[in-house]
XYZ file of C-alpha atoms in Angstrom:
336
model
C 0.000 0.000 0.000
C 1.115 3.182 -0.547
C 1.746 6.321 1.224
C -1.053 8.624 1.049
C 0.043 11.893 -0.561
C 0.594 14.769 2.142
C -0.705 17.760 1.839
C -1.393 21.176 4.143
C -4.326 22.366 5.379
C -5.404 25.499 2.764
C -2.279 26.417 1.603
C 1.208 24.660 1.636
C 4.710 24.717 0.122
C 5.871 21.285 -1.737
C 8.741 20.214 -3.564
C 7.896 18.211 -6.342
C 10.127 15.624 -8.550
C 9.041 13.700 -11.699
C 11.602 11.344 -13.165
C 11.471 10.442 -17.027
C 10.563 6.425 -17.453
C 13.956 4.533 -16.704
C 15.895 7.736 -15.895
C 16.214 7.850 -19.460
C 18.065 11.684 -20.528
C 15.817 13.032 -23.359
C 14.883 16.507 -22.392
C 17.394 18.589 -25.027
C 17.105 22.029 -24.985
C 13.504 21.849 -27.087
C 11.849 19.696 -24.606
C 12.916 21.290 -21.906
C 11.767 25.089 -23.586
C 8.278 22.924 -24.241
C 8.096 21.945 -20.702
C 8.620 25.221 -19.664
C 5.705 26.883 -21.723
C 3.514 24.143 -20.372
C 4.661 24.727 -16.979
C 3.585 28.514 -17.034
C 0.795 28.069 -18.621
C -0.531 25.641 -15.828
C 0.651 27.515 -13.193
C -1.057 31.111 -14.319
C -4.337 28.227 -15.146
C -4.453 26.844 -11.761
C -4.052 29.479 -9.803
C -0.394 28.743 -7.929
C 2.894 30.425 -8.079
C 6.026 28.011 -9.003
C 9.007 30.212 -6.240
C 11.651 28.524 -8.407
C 12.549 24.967 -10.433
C 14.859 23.154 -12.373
C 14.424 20.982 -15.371
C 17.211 18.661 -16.217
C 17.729 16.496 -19.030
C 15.909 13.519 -16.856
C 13.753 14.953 -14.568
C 12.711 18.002 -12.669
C 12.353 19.977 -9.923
C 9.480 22.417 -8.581
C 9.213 24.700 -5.841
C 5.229 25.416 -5.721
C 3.197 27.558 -3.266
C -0.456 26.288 -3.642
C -2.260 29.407 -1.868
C -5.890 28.947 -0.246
C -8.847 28.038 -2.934
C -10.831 31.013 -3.590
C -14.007 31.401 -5.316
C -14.081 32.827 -8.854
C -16.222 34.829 -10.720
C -17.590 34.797 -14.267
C -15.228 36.575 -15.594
C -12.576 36.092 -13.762
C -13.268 31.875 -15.148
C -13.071 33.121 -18.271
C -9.778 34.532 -18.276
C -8.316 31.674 -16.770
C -10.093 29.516 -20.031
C -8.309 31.835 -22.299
C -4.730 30.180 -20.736
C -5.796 26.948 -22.204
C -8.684 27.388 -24.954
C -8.988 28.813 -28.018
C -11.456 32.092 -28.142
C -14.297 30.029 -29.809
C -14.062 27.885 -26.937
C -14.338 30.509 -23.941
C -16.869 32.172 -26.223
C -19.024 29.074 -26.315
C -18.559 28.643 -22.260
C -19.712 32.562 -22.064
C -22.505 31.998 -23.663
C -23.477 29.384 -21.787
C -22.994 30.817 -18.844
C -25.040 34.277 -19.505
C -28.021 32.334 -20.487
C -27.867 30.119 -17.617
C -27.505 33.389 -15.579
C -30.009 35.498 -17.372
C -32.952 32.431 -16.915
C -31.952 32.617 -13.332
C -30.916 28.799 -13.712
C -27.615 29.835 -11.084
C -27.177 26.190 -9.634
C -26.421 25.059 -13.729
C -24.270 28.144 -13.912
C -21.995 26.813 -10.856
C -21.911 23.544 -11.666
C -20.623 24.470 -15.078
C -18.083 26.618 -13.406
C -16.842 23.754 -11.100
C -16.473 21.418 -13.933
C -13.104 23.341 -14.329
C -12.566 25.032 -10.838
C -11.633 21.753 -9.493
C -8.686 21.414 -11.108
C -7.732 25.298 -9.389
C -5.248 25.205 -6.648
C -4.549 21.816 -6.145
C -1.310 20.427 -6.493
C -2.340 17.055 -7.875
C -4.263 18.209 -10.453
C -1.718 20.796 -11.714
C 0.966 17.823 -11.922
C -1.326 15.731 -13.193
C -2.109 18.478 -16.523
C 1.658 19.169 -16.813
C 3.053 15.866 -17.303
C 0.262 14.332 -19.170
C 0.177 17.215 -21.517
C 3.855 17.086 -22.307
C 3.951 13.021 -22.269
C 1.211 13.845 -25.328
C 3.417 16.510 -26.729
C 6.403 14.410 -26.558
C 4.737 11.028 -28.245
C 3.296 12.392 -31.094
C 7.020 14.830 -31.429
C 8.964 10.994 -31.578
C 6.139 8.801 -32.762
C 6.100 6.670 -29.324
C 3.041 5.844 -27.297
C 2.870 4.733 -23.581
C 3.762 6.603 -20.121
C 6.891 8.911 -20.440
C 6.810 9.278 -16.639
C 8.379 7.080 -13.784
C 5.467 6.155 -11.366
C 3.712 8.752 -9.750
C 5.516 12.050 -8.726
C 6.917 12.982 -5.341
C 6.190 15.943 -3.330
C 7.821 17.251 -0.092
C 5.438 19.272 1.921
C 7.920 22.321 2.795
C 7.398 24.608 6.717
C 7.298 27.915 5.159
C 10.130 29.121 7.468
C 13.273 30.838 6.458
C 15.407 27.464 7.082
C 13.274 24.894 5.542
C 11.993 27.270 2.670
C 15.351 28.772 1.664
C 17.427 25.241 1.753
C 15.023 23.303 -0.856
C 15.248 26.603 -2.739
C 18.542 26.377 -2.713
C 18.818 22.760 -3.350
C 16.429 22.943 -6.076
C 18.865 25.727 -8.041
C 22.022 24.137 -7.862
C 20.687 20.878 -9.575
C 22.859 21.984 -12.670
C 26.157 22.368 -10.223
C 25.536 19.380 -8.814
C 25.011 17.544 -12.569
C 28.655 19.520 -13.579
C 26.902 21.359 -15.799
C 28.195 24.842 -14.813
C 29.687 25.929 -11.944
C 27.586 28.932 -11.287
C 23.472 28.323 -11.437
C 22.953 32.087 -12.870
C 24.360 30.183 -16.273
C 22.167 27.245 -16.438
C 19.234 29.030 -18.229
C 16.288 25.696 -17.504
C 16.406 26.710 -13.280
C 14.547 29.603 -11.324
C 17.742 31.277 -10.698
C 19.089 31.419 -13.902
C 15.949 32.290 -15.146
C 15.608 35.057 -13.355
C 19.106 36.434 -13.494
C 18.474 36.590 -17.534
C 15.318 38.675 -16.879
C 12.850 36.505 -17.085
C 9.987 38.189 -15.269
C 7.939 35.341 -13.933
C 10.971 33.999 -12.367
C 11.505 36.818 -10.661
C 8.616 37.327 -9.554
C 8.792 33.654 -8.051
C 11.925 34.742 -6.150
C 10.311 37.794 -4.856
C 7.745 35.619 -3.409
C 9.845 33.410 -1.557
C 11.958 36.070 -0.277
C 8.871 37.417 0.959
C 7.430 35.001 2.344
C 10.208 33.625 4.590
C 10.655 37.438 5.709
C 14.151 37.992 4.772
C 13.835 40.812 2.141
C 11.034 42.474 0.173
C 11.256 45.125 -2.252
C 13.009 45.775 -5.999
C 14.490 42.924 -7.994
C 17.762 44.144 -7.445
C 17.609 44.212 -3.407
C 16.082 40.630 -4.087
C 18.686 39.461 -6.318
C 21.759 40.966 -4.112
C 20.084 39.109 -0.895
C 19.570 35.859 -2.275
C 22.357 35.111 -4.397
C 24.313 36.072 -0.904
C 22.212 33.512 0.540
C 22.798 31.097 -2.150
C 26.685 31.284 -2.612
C 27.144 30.971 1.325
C 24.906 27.832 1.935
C 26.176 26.723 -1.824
C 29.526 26.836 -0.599
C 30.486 28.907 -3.899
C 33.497 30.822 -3.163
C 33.820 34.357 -5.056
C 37.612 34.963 -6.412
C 36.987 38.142 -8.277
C 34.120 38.628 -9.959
C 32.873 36.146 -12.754
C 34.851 33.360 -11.608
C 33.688 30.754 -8.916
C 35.408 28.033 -7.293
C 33.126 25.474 -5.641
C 33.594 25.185 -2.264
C 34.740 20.985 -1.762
C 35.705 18.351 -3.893
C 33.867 15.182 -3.807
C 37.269 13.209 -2.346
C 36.708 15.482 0.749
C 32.877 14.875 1.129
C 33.387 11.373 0.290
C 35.800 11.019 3.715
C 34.067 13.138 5.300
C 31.174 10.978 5.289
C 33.060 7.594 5.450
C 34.996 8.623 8.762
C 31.285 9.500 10.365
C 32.036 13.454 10.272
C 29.324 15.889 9.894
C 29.216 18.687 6.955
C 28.073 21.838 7.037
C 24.983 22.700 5.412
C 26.635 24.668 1.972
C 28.625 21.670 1.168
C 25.844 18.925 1.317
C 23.605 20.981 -0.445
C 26.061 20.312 -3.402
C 25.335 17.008 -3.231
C 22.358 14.537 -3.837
C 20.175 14.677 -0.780
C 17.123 12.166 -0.710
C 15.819 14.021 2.286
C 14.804 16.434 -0.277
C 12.865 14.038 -1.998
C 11.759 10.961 -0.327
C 11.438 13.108 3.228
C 7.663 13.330 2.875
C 7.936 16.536 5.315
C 10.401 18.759 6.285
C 11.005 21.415 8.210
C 11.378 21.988 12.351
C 10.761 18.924 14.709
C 7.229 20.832 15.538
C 6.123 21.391 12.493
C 7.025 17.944 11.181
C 4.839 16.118 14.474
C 2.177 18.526 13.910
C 1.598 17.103 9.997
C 2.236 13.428 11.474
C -0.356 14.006 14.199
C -3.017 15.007 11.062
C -1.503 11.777 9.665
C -1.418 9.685 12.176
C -3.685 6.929 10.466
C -1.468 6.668 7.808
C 1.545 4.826 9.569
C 2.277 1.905 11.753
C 0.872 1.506 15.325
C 4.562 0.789 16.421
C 5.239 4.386 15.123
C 5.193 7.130 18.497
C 6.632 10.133 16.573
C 6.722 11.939 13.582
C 10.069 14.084 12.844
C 13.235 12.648 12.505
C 16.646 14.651 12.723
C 18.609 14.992 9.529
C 21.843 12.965 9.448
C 25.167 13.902 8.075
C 25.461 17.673 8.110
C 24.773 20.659 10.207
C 21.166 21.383 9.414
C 19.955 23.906 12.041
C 17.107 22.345 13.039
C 15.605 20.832 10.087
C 13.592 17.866 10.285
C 12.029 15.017 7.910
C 8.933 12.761 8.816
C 10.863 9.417 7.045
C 14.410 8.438 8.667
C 16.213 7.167 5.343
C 18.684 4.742 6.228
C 20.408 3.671 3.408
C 21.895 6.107 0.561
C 21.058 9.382 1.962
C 24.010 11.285 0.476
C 25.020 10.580 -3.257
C 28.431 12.140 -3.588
C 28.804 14.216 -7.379
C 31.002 13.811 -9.899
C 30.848 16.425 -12.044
């Protein structure tokens, strides 16, 4: 049986991962600009705000803030149809709905309205649209049929405190450093970060957000910029030589011993490597808020079970907490 899928009460921060079938790489640099249209277009339909991602050549990464559900109006439906549907389409819904409105038929009216409001503000649904539509993209671009995806995806539910928020953030944005793809996630253009850096609005606005929201800076892009690539270079354990080059803060021999010899690491150099707390965690974020989500849970797991959060092994993590205690294979060392 598997785990039931956890999720917050109203509104919640997840990390989610999708892996292609097999781990197979096949996102090039067209699939992964595809993926990325598909993504917005989901995000701006559904109503949630993507804080940052990355999308590698096998699978990807997403930051998402699902905000409370709120009720819609008329027209306010409409404009969200004209994300997905052609005008003749929202035209045809419009019309519908006027004459259900003007006959005073209102119960027909909302029930049309919920036939696509469901699918608003929940995180299931949204992953659900996004890799379905580009698994139909991708088959008829190669001439293959059958699932693209491996299994069903896996979301983290995130505390939305500075610590827990900022890490997966983090995390999540130096996928490409970790992969050796650059050495400096501004020039990896498929990620939040480097995203934004090259102007792209709606990750910027995604940063903003999550700077926001875990109280460390509001304001103009460049105050958000300055603050969080700060915060990302010190807890990426980038070190700054002069400006435009970067040296990464440990080699993989060190980590590697560090590890076998039982040591801890601090929090910048494990966040260079493969963490599966960051994806098979279930929860994370302080040992209160973790018991407080297995508590609302509690059903879910084994009677034996008499707590929820377990500590984070390995590295200095400040706190941070995980609802599964992964034994085996929590630290993947990189090679790039």
């Amino acid at each position: 049986m598997r785990t039931a899928r956890i999720k917050a009460h109203e509104q919640g921060y997840y990390h989610c991962i999708s892996r292609i079938i097999e781990r197979r790489h096949i996102l090039g640099p067209a699939e992964k600009r595809k993926f990325y249209r598909i993504m917005r277009k989901y995000e701006a339909f559904c109503g949630l705000r993507i804080l940052t991602y990355a999308i590698m050549s096998s699978h990807f990464h997403l930051l998402i803030h699902v905000p409370p559900r709120k009720d819609l109006s008329d027209s306010d439906l409409l404009q969200r149809l004209t994300i997905l549907y052609k005008p003749h389409y929202v035209a045809d819904v419009a019309a519908r709905l006027k004459a259900y409105r003007d006959h005073g038929h209102n119960v027909a009216a909302d029930l049309l309205k919920d036939s696509y409001t469901y699918r608003m503000y929940d995180l299931s649904h949204f992953m659900q649209s996004l890799k379905q539509v580009f698994s139909q993209y991708y088959n008829r671009r190669t001439d293959r049929c059958g699932t693209l995806w491996d299994q069903r995806f896996k979301s983290i539910l995130v505390e939305d405190k500075p610590n827990a928020l900022l890490t997966m953030a983090v995390y999540i944005d130096l996928n490409a450093v970790r992969g050796g793809l650059v050495t400096d996630p501004k020039d990896y253009r498929y990620c939040g970060y480097g995203e934004a850096m090259g102007g792209g609005p709606r990750a910027r606005e995604g940063l903003k957000q999550l700077m926001s929201d875990v109280g460390s800076v509001s304001g103009s892009w460049r105050q958000i910029r300055r603050q969080y690539r700060q915060w990302l270079f010190e807890h990426g354990q980038h070190r700054q030589l002069r400006k435009g080059l970067v040296r990464p803060g440990f080699s993989p021999e060190r980590v590697e011993e560090v590890l076998r010899n039982g040591g801890r690491l601090p929090k910048g150099e494990i966040l260079r490597c493969k963490v599966r707390y960051f994806s098979d965690g279930l929860v994370l974020g302080s040992k209160e808020f973790v018991e407080k989500v297995f508590e609302q849970y509690r059903a879910e797991f084994g009677i034996k079970r008499r707590s929820g959060a377990r500590p984070l092994r390995y590295g200095e993590w400040n706190g941070l907490y995980t609802m599964r205690d992964l034994r085996k294979a929590v630290i993947f060392i990189p090679t790039g």
